[in-house]
Amino acid sequence: MQETGLRNSAHGADKFGFKDLTAVHWNQSEPFLYEQSIRNGESNIVAGGALCAETGHHTGRSPKDKHTVVDALTENTVWWDGNRKLGNEHFETLLQDFIAHARGKQLFAQDLYGGADPKYRIKTRVFTELAWHSLFIRQLLIRPERAELASFVPELTIIDMPSFKPDAKRHGGREGSDTMVAIDFTRKIVLICGSSYAGEMKKSVFTTLNYYLPAQGVMPMHCSANVGKAGDSALFFGLSGTGKTTLSADPNRTLIGDDETGWSPAGIFNFEGGCYAKTIKLSQEAEPQIWDATNRFGAVLENVVFDPVTRVPDYDSDKKTENTRSAYPLDFIPNASRSGMAGHPKNIIFLTADAYGVMPPIAKLTPAQAMYHFLSGYTAKVAGTEKGLVGVEPEFSTCFGAPFLPRPPAEYGNLLRDYIAEHKVDCWLVNSGWTGGIYGVGRRMPIKVTRALVTGALDGSLKNADYHTDQYFGFSVPTSVPGIETNLLYPEKTWADRKAFDETARKLVGLFQKNFVKYEQTVDADVRAAAPEVRLAAE
């Protein structure tokens, strides 16, 4: 067997059970992985220097195909309402079939860290059959110093083999599906097959940390983070498409991370060493840092359309998917943190892309309201973002990351509540979605407006503003902000049809209330009382 690259020779692929491999390429960097990927016909180089790959019919994660082994460790600790059970015997069969499938193949291996804080990080080894997948995960996780690789012994092992097709009866997967993501928390093994979507790997590390860290008093969060010159860090929670990456990439603040963050007794820390930005409608003017990081050698693009002659990417095209992506290391962002760590946050921003167009662009939340909206995890999906979706559909993903929560949501909610109270954190709700009407009628909230309001929240200037109470959601909204069109702060004034606004706002309030029923028995009375409730004065 051919082996290239720096590795721990005493803890190679054979230790995991691999046999008869033709080659293992260890911890290889961009030039080597570019060459291999191009030679194998996996990808193309586009203008600017990025490597561009297609992920086939899976252009996003497959949460319905994610399975967790149920055993003595997980039976009473995993949130089974949100996770699919997999028997030990099915997982073992799948693992052995993976090892058999790998015979005669070359694999690529990366030894990496999940977690910037040495006290809480997990040593992660990722085996992939695709070279571009190896480059992707190398750019997304944290690379050890080269001197550490010779003695690296993994705690978590991930195997990603898109060419392996699972059998539902044999492996315990979903009937009719050609995809599986299987996680064994006891053995710390993740098996991914049937999908070329690289995001499955990074989210598997996130899911693993989400299981182990709460027991250590660490709050794992689906959020981006940055820090100001005065050491004032901030967290940005939000589902895909709400602006986590865009808003945390602030030229006047240091970027900690764009997607996954831990909050420990010592402060916050990034789980990753890279960024995974959505590139649909990406422009140099609106997002210069992300543009520069994406259009260079070493970046990995997923499903981005490009001109076959000039190789120039067309970031406006959603021909393959709306979920086009760019993966790049944090050091591609000039003002990114080298340590990935900062002190306790002073502000938390909950982002929502409200496609109903009835939420204000920013609101100040009480601690109880913050807990309510964290457990609700609201945004709205619009036509084109998912196959078969027409119009607007609400999405409530508890803790802004339901697919990645192994434990019951209340565990994360209680941890966050305690940290917010202990460190007296200000919490805000920001609508980066629509105003002036529902999606298709109104307009998207201008990014310059959103940035200005977020800046005001972080620099403290909004603390001195006058506030009014939103009549539908009960939170406090500034009455005016310098440089911001006043009507934007009163959503009903941006609609041409006030009756239509009222009907739409009432509908969304009802959706919030209906969704929260399942959490009412797990929260305190003040959180239940923070639910949206129409408070219109009698006319």
Coordinates of C-alpha atoms in Angstrom, one line a residue:
M1 CA 0.0 0.0 0.0
Q2 CA 1.3 3.4 -0.9
E3 CA 1.2 6.0 1.9
T4 CA 2.1 9.7 1.4
G5 CA 2.1 12.6 3.8
L6 CA 2.9 13.2 7.4
R7 CA 1.2 10.8 9.8
N8 CA 1.4 8.7 13.0
S9 CA 2.9 5.5 11.6
A10 CA 1.9 3.6 14.8
H11 CA -1.8 4.6 14.3
G12 CA -2.5 4.2 10.7
A13 CA -5.6 3.1 8.7
D14 CA -5.1 -0.6 9.7
K15 CA -5.8 0.4 13.3
F16 CA -9.3 1.2 12.2
G17 CA -9.7 -2.1 10.3
F18 CA -9.0 -1.0 6.8
K19 CA -7.5 -3.8 4.6
D20 CA -6.0 -4.0 1.1
L21 CA -6.1 -0.3 0.3
T22 CA -4.1 0.8 -2.7
A23 CA -3.1 4.1 -1.1
V24 CA -3.7 6.4 1.8
H25 CA -2.8 10.1 1.3
W26 CA -2.3 11.7 4.8
N27 CA -2.8 15.3 5.7
Q28 CA -2.1 16.5 2.2
S29 CA -2.5 20.2 1.3
E30 CA -4.1 22.2 -1.5
P31 CA -1.7 21.6 -4.4
F32 CA -1.7 17.8 -4.0
L33 CA -5.4 17.6 -3.4
Y34 CA -6.2 19.8 -6.4
E35 CA -4.0 17.5 -8.6
Q36 CA -5.7 14.4 -7.4
S37 CA -9.2 15.8 -7.7
I38 CA -8.6 17.1 -11.2
R39 CA -6.9 13.8 -12.3
N40 CA -9.9 11.8 -10.9
G41 CA -12.4 14.0 -12.7
E42 CA -14.0 15.1 -9.5
S43 CA -13.9 18.9 -10.0
N44 CA -12.8 21.9 -12.1
I45 CA -10.6 24.9 -11.4
V46 CA -12.5 28.1 -12.0
A47 CA -11.4 31.7 -12.7
G48 CA -9.8 33.1 -9.6
G49 CA -8.3 29.7 -8.6
A50 CA -11.1 28.0 -6.5
L51 CA -11.8 24.3 -6.9
C52 CA -15.4 23.8 -8.0
A53 CA -17.3 20.5 -7.5
E54 CA -20.8 19.2 -8.0
T55 CA -22.5 17.2 -5.3
G56 CA -25.0 15.3 -7.5
H57 CA -28.7 15.0 -6.5
H58 CA -27.9 15.9 -2.9
T59 CA -27.3 19.7 -2.9
G60 CA -27.8 19.9 0.9
R61 CA -27.9 17.8 4.0
S62 CA -30.2 14.8 4.4
P63 CA -31.5 15.1 7.9
K64 CA -34.0 12.3 7.5
D65 CA -31.2 9.9 6.8
K66 CA -29.2 10.7 9.9
H67 CA -29.3 7.8 12.5
T68 CA -27.9 7.5 16.0
V69 CA -26.9 4.2 17.6
V70 CA -29.1 3.5 20.7
D71 CA -27.2 1.8 23.5
A72 CA -26.5 2.0 27.2
L73 CA -24.9 5.5 26.8
T74 CA -27.5 7.1 24.5
E75 CA -30.8 5.4 25.5
N76 CA -31.7 7.9 28.2
T77 CA -29.5 10.9 27.1
V78 CA -30.4 11.4 23.5
W79 CA -33.5 13.4 22.3
W80 CA -35.2 10.6 20.4
D81 CA -38.0 12.9 19.3
G82 CA -35.5 14.6 17.1
N83 CA -33.1 11.6 16.3
R84 CA -33.6 8.3 14.5
K85 CA -32.6 5.2 16.4
L86 CA -30.2 2.7 14.9
G87 CA -29.4 -0.7 16.4
N88 CA -25.8 -1.7 17.3
E89 CA -26.0 -4.7 15.0
H90 CA -27.0 -2.6 12.0
F91 CA -24.2 -0.1 12.7
E92 CA -21.6 -2.9 13.0
T93 CA -22.8 -4.4 9.7
L94 CA -22.6 -1.0 8.0
L95 CA -19.1 -0.5 9.3
Q96 CA -17.8 -3.8 8.1
D97 CA -19.4 -3.3 4.7
F98 CA -17.7 0.1 4.6
I99 CA -14.3 -1.5 5.2
A100 CA -15.0 -4.1 2.6
H101 CA -16.1 -1.5 0.1
A102 CA -12.9 0.4 0.6
R103 CA -10.7 -2.5 -0.5
G104 CA -8.8 -1.7 -3.6
K105 CA -9.4 2.0 -3.2
Q106 CA -7.2 4.9 -2.4
L107 CA -8.4 7.0 0.6
F108 CA -7.5 10.5 1.7
A109 CA -7.1 11.1 5.5
Q110 CA -7.0 14.4 7.4
D111 CA -6.1 14.6 11.2
L112 CA -7.8 17.7 12.6
Y113 CA -9.3 19.3 15.6
G114 CA -13.0 20.1 16.3
G115 CA -12.7 23.0 18.8
A116 CA -10.3 25.9 19.2
D117 CA -10.1 25.5 23.0
P118 CA -7.6 22.8 23.9
K119 CA -9.6 21.9 27.0
Y120 CA -12.7 20.9 25.0
R121 CA -11.6 20.1 21.5
I122 CA -12.0 16.6 19.9
K123 CA -9.2 15.0 17.8
T124 CA -10.9 14.0 14.6
R125 CA -9.6 11.8 11.7
V126 CA -11.6 12.0 8.5
F127 CA -11.2 9.3 5.8
T128 CA -12.7 10.3 2.4
E129 CA -12.7 8.6 -1.0
L130 CA -12.9 12.0 -2.8
A131 CA -9.9 14.3 -2.9
W132 CA -12.0 17.4 -2.9
H133 CA -13.8 16.2 0.2
S134 CA -10.4 15.9 1.9
L135 CA -9.6 19.5 0.9
F136 CA -13.0 20.7 2.1
I137 CA -12.7 19.2 5.6
R138 CA -9.1 20.4 5.8
Q139 CA -10.3 23.9 5.2
L140 CA -13.2 23.7 7.5
L141 CA -11.7 22.2 10.7
I142 CA -8.7 23.2 12.7
R143 CA -5.3 22.0 11.6
P144 CA -2.8 20.8 14.2
E145 CA 0.8 22.0 14.0
R146 CA 2.7 19.7 11.7
A147 CA 4.8 18.5 14.6
E148 CA 1.7 17.1 16.3
L149 CA 0.7 14.9 13.4
A150 CA 3.4 12.3 14.1
S151 CA 1.8 11.4 17.4
F152 CA -1.9 12.2 16.5
V153 CA -4.3 9.6 17.8
P154 CA -8.0 10.3 16.9
E155 CA -10.8 10.3 19.3
L156 CA -13.5 10.7 16.6
T157 CA -13.3 8.9 13.2
I158 CA -15.4 9.9 10.2
I159 CA -15.6 7.9 7.0
D160 CA -17.2 9.5 4.0
M161 CA -17.8 7.2 1.0
P162 CA -20.4 8.6 -1.5
S163 CA -20.1 5.6 -3.8
F164 CA -21.4 3.2 -1.1
K165 CA -25.1 2.7 -1.3
P166 CA -26.8 1.4 1.9
D167 CA -29.4 -1.3 2.0
A168 CA -32.3 -0.3 4.3
K169 CA -32.9 -3.9 5.6
R170 CA -29.3 -4.8 6.0
H171 CA -28.1 -1.5 7.5
G172 CA -31.3 -0.2 9.3
G173 CA -31.6 2.9 7.1
R174 CA -34.7 4.5 5.6
E175 CA -36.7 2.6 3.1
G176 CA -36.2 3.9 -0.4
S177 CA -33.2 6.0 0.5
D178 CA -29.7 5.6 -1.0
T179 CA -28.1 7.7 1.8
M180 CA -27.1 7.2 5.4
V181 CA -25.3 9.2 8.1
A182 CA -24.8 6.9 11.1
I183 CA -23.3 8.1 14.4
D184 CA -22.1 5.9 17.2
F185 CA -21.4 8.1 20.2
T186 CA -20.0 5.3 22.3
R187 CA -17.3 4.3 19.8
K188 CA -17.1 7.8 18.4
I189 CA -17.5 6.8 14.7
V190 CA -19.5 8.5 12.0
L191 CA -20.3 6.8 8.7
I192 CA -21.5 8.8 5.7
C193 CA -22.6 7.2 2.4
G194 CA -24.6 7.9 -0.7
S195 CA -24.2 11.7 -0.6
S196 CA -21.4 13.8 -2.0
Y197 CA -22.6 16.9 -0.1
A198 CA -19.5 17.8 1.9
G199 CA -21.4 19.7 4.6
E200 CA -22.4 16.3 6.1
M201 CA -18.9 15.9 7.4
K202 CA -18.6 19.2 9.2
K203 CA -22.1 18.9 10.8
S204 CA -21.2 15.4 12.1
V205 CA -18.4 17.0 14.1
F206 CA -20.8 19.6 15.3
T207 CA -23.3 17.0 16.3
T208 CA -20.7 15.1 18.2
L209 CA -19.6 18.1 20.2
N210 CA -23.2 18.9 20.8
Y211 CA -23.5 15.6 22.6
Y212 CA -20.4 15.7 24.7
L213 CA -19.9 19.3 25.7
P214 CA -23.1 20.1 27.7
A215 CA -22.1 17.5 30.3
Q216 CA -18.9 19.6 30.8
G217 CA -20.8 22.8 31.3
V218 CA -20.1 24.1 27.8
M219 CA -22.9 25.4 25.6
P220 CA -22.5 24.3 22.0
M221 CA -24.2 26.7 19.6
H222 CA -25.2 27.0 15.9
C223 CA -24.0 30.5 15.6
S224 CA -21.2 32.8 14.3
A225 CA -19.2 35.0 16.5
N226 CA -17.0 38.1 16.3
V227 CA -15.3 40.4 18.8
G228 CA -14.7 44.2 18.9
K229 CA -11.5 46.1 19.6
A230 CA -12.6 46.5 23.3
G231 CA -13.0 42.7 23.7
D232 CA -16.8 42.9 23.4
S233 CA -17.7 39.6 21.7
A234 CA -21.0 38.9 20.0
L235 CA -23.0 35.8 18.9
F236 CA -25.1 35.5 15.8
F237 CA -27.7 32.7 15.9
G238 CA -29.7 31.9 12.7
L239 CA -30.7 29.2 10.3
S240 CA -29.3 28.9 6.8
G241 CA -29.8 32.0 4.7
T242 CA -30.4 34.4 7.6
G243 CA -27.0 36.1 7.5
K244 CA -24.8 34.4 10.1
T245 CA -21.7 34.4 7.9
T246 CA -22.4 37.8 6.2
L247 CA -23.0 39.8 9.4
S248 CA -20.2 38.2 11.4
A249 CA -17.7 39.1 8.6
D250 CA -17.4 42.7 9.8
P251 CA -14.3 44.6 8.7
N252 CA -14.4 46.6 12.0
R253 CA -14.5 43.5 14.2
T254 CA -12.4 40.3 14.5
L255 CA -14.1 37.1 13.2
I256 CA -14.1 34.2 15.7
G257 CA -16.1 31.8 13.5
D258 CA -19.0 31.8 11.1
D259 CA -21.2 28.8 12.1
E260 CA -20.4 26.8 15.2
T261 CA -19.3 28.2 18.6
G262 CA -18.9 26.9 22.2
W263 CA -19.5 29.0 25.4
S264 CA -17.5 27.7 28.3
P265 CA -16.8 29.2 31.8
A266 CA -13.8 30.8 30.3
G267 CA -15.5 32.5 27.3
I268 CA -16.4 31.5 23.7
F269 CA -14.4 29.5 21.2
N270 CA -14.8 28.5 17.6
F271 CA -15.4 24.8 16.7
E272 CA -13.9 25.2 13.3
G273 CA -11.0 26.6 11.4
G274 CA -12.9 27.7 8.3
C275 CA -16.1 29.2 6.9
Y276 CA -18.8 27.7 4.8
A277 CA -20.5 30.6 3.1
K278 CA -23.6 30.6 0.9
T279 CA -22.6 32.2 -2.4
I280 CA -26.0 32.7 -4.1
K281 CA -26.1 36.3 -5.2
L282 CA -22.6 36.8 -3.8
S283 CA -21.2 40.2 -4.9
Q284 CA -17.9 42.0 -4.3
E285 CA -19.7 45.2 -3.3
A286 CA -22.1 43.7 -0.7
E287 CA -19.7 41.1 0.8
P288 CA -16.1 42.0 -0.1
Q289 CA -14.5 39.8 2.5
I290 CA -16.4 36.7 1.5
W291 CA -15.9 37.5 -2.2
D292 CA -12.1 37.7 -1.8
A293 CA -12.0 34.5 0.2
T294 CA -14.1 32.7 -2.3
N295 CA -12.3 33.8 -5.5
R296 CA -8.8 32.4 -4.8
F297 CA -6.8 29.3 -4.8
G298 CA -7.7 27.0 -1.9
A299 CA -11.4 27.8 -1.7
V300 CA -13.8 24.9 -2.4
L301 CA -17.0 25.7 -4.3
E302 CA -20.1 23.5 -4.3
N303 CA -22.6 23.5 -7.2
V304 CA -21.6 26.9 -8.4
V305 CA -22.4 27.4 -12.1
F306 CA -19.5 28.7 -14.2
D307 CA -19.0 29.7 -17.9
P308 CA -17.5 26.6 -19.6
V309 CA -15.1 28.8 -21.7
T310 CA -14.0 31.5 -19.4
R311 CA -14.5 29.5 -16.2
V312 CA -15.9 32.6 -14.5
P313 CA -18.4 31.7 -11.7
D314 CA -21.9 32.9 -12.0
Y315 CA -22.9 33.4 -8.4
D316 CA -26.4 34.7 -9.5
S317 CA -27.3 31.3 -11.0
D318 CA -29.5 28.9 -9.0
K319 CA -29.6 26.4 -11.9
K320 CA -28.1 23.6 -9.8
T321 CA -29.4 24.8 -6.4
E322 CA -30.1 27.9 -4.3
N323 CA -27.7 26.3 -1.8
T324 CA -24.4 27.1 -3.6
R325 CA -21.5 27.2 -1.2
S326 CA -17.9 28.2 -0.7
A327 CA -15.5 26.7 1.9
Y328 CA -12.3 28.4 2.9
P329 CA -10.0 28.6 5.9
L330 CA -10.4 31.4 8.4
D331 CA -7.1 32.9 7.5
F332 CA -8.6 33.9 4.1
I333 CA -10.5 36.6 6.1
P334 CA -7.9 39.3 6.9
N335 CA -9.3 40.2 10.4
A336 CA -10.1 36.6 11.5
S337 CA -8.9 35.5 15.0
R338 CA -5.9 33.3 15.0
S339 CA -6.8 31.8 18.4
G340 CA -10.5 31.2 17.6
M341 CA -11.2 32.3 21.2
A342 CA -12.7 35.4 23.0
G343 CA -14.2 36.5 26.3
H344 CA -17.9 36.2 27.3
P345 CA -20.3 37.9 24.8
K346 CA -21.9 41.2 25.6
N347 CA -24.6 40.8 22.9
I348 CA -26.5 38.0 21.3
I349 CA -28.3 38.5 17.9
F350 CA -31.1 36.1 16.9
L351 CA -31.4 36.3 13.1
T352 CA -34.6 35.4 11.2
A353 CA -35.4 35.9 7.5
D354 CA -39.1 36.6 8.0
A355 CA -40.6 36.0 4.5
Y356 CA -44.0 37.0 5.8
G357 CA -42.7 40.6 6.1
V358 CA -44.2 41.4 9.4
M359 CA -41.3 41.4 11.9
P360 CA -39.4 44.6 12.5
P361 CA -35.7 44.9 11.4
I362 CA -34.5 44.8 15.0
A363 CA -36.0 44.3 18.5
K364 CA -34.7 44.3 22.0
L365 CA -35.5 41.1 23.9
T366 CA -36.0 40.5 27.6
P367 CA -34.2 37.3 28.9
A368 CA -37.5 35.4 28.8
Q369 CA -38.2 36.5 25.3
A370 CA -34.6 35.5 24.3
M371 CA -35.3 32.0 25.7
Y372 CA -38.6 31.8 23.9
H373 CA -37.1 32.8 20.5
F374 CA -34.1 30.5 21.1
L375 CA -36.3 27.5 21.6
S376 CA -38.5 28.6 18.7
G377 CA -35.7 29.0 16.2
Y378 CA -37.8 30.7 13.6
T379 CA -37.2 31.7 10.0
A380 CA -39.1 31.2 6.8
K381 CA -38.3 29.3 3.6
V382 CA -39.3 30.6 0.3
A383 CA -40.0 29.2 -3.2
G384 CA -36.8 27.9 -4.8
T385 CA -34.8 27.0 -1.7
E386 CA -36.2 23.5 -1.6
K387 CA -37.5 21.2 -4.2
G388 CA -41.3 21.5 -4.6
L389 CA -41.6 24.5 -2.3
V390 CA -44.1 27.1 -3.5
G391 CA -44.6 30.4 -1.7
V392 CA -43.6 30.9 1.9
E393 CA -43.3 28.2 4.6
P394 CA -42.4 28.8 8.2
E395 CA -39.4 26.9 9.7
F396 CA -39.1 26.4 13.4
S397 CA -35.8 24.7 14.2
T398 CA -35.3 24.7 18.0
C399 CA -32.1 26.2 19.3
F400 CA -31.5 27.3 15.7
G401 CA -30.2 23.9 14.9
A402 CA -32.6 21.0 15.6
P403 CA -30.9 18.5 13.1
F404 CA -27.7 18.7 15.1
L405 CA -29.1 18.3 18.7
P406 CA -28.5 14.9 20.2
R407 CA -29.8 16.1 23.6
P408 CA -33.2 17.5 24.6
P409 CA -33.6 21.1 23.6
A410 CA -34.3 22.2 27.2
E411 CA -30.7 21.2 28.2
Y412 CA -29.3 23.7 25.7
G413 CA -31.9 26.3 26.5
N414 CA -31.1 26.1 30.3
L415 CA -27.4 26.4 29.7
L416 CA -27.9 29.4 27.5
R417 CA -30.3 31.0 30.0
D418 CA -27.8 30.6 32.8
Y419 CA -24.9 32.1 30.8
I420 CA -27.0 35.0 29.7
A421 CA -28.0 35.8 33.3
E422 CA -24.5 35.3 34.7
H423 CA -22.9 37.6 32.2
K424 CA -25.8 40.1 31.8
V425 CA -25.9 39.7 28.0
D426 CA -28.1 42.0 25.8
C427 CA -30.3 40.0 23.4
W428 CA -31.7 41.2 20.1
L429 CA -33.9 39.8 17.3
V430 CA -33.0 40.9 13.8
N431 CA -35.1 40.4 10.7
S432 CA -32.9 40.1 7.7
G433 CA -35.9 39.0 5.6
W434 CA -38.7 40.9 4.0
T435 CA -40.5 44.2 4.5
G436 CA -43.4 46.0 2.8
G437 CA -45.2 42.7 2.1
I438 CA -44.9 39.0 2.0
Y439 CA -42.2 37.3 -0.2
G440 CA -43.0 38.0 -3.8
V441 CA -44.7 41.3 -2.9
G442 CA -42.4 43.1 -0.5
R443 CA -38.6 43.6 -0.8
R444 CA -35.7 42.0 1.0
M445 CA -34.5 44.1 3.9
P446 CA -31.5 46.1 2.6
I447 CA -28.2 44.6 3.8
K448 CA -26.9 48.1 4.6
V449 CA -29.9 48.6 7.0
T450 CA -29.3 45.3 8.7
R451 CA -25.6 46.0 9.1
A452 CA -26.3 49.5 10.5
L453 CA -28.8 48.2 13.1
V454 CA -26.5 45.3 14.2
T455 CA -23.6 47.8 14.5
G456 CA -25.9 50.0 16.7
A457 CA -26.7 47.0 18.9
L458 CA -23.0 46.0 19.3
D459 CA -21.6 49.5 19.9
G460 CA -24.2 50.4 22.5
S461 CA -25.8 53.3 20.6
L462 CA -29.2 51.5 20.4
K463 CA -29.3 51.3 24.2
N464 CA -30.0 55.1 24.3
A465 CA -32.8 54.9 21.8
D466 CA -36.5 55.3 22.6
Y467 CA -38.6 52.2 22.2
H468 CA -42.2 51.2 21.4
T469 CA -43.8 47.8 22.0
D470 CA -44.6 45.8 18.9
Q471 CA -48.3 45.1 19.1
Y472 CA -48.0 41.6 17.7
F473 CA -44.8 40.2 19.2
G474 CA -44.5 42.2 22.4
F475 CA -40.8 43.0 22.1
S476 CA -39.3 46.5 22.2
V477 CA -38.5 48.2 18.9
P478 CA -36.6 51.5 18.5
T479 CA -38.9 54.4 17.5
S480 CA -36.1 55.9 15.3
V481 CA -32.5 55.2 14.4
P482 CA -30.3 57.9 12.7
G483 CA -29.9 57.0 9.0
I484 CA -32.7 54.4 9.0
E485 CA -36.0 55.0 7.3
T486 CA -38.4 55.3 10.2
N487 CA -41.2 53.3 8.5
L488 CA -39.0 50.2 8.5
L489 CA -39.2 50.2 12.3
Y490 CA -43.0 50.1 12.1
P491 CA -43.5 47.1 9.7
E492 CA -47.3 47.8 9.3
K493 CA -46.4 51.3 7.8
T494 CA -44.4 49.6 5.0
W495 CA -47.4 47.6 3.7
A496 CA -49.8 49.2 1.2
D497 CA -52.6 47.1 2.6
R498 CA -52.9 47.4 6.4
K499 CA -55.6 44.8 6.6
A500 CA -53.4 42.3 4.8
F501 CA -50.6 43.1 7.2
D502 CA -52.8 42.5 10.2
E503 CA -54.0 39.1 8.8
T504 CA -50.5 38.0 8.0
A505 CA -49.1 39.1 11.4
R506 CA -51.9 37.3 13.2
K507 CA -51.2 34.2 11.2
L508 CA -47.5 34.2 12.1
V509 CA -48.3 34.8 15.8
G510 CA -50.5 31.8 15.7
L511 CA -47.8 29.7 14.1
F512 CA -45.4 30.7 16.9
Q513 CA -47.9 29.7 19.6
K514 CA -48.8 26.4 17.9
N515 CA -45.1 25.5 17.6
F516 CA -44.2 26.3 21.2
V517 CA -46.8 24.0 22.7
K518 CA -44.3 21.1 22.8
Y519 CA -41.9 23.2 25.0
E520 CA -44.4 24.7 27.4
Q521 CA -43.9 22.0 30.1
T522 CA -40.2 22.4 30.1
V523 CA -39.9 26.2 30.6
D524 CA -40.6 28.6 33.4
A525 CA -43.8 30.7 33.5
D526 CA -42.0 33.9 32.4
V527 CA -40.9 32.2 29.2
R528 CA -44.4 30.9 28.5
A529 CA -45.6 34.5 29.0
A530 CA -43.1 35.8 26.5
A531 CA -45.1 34.2 23.6
P532 CA -46.2 36.6 20.8
E533 CA -49.8 37.7 21.5
V534 CA -51.8 40.3 19.5
R535 CA -52.0 43.4 21.6
L536 CA -53.9 45.8 19.3
A537 CA -55.6 48.7 21.0
A538 CA -59.4 48.9 20.4
E539 CA -60.2 51.0 17.4

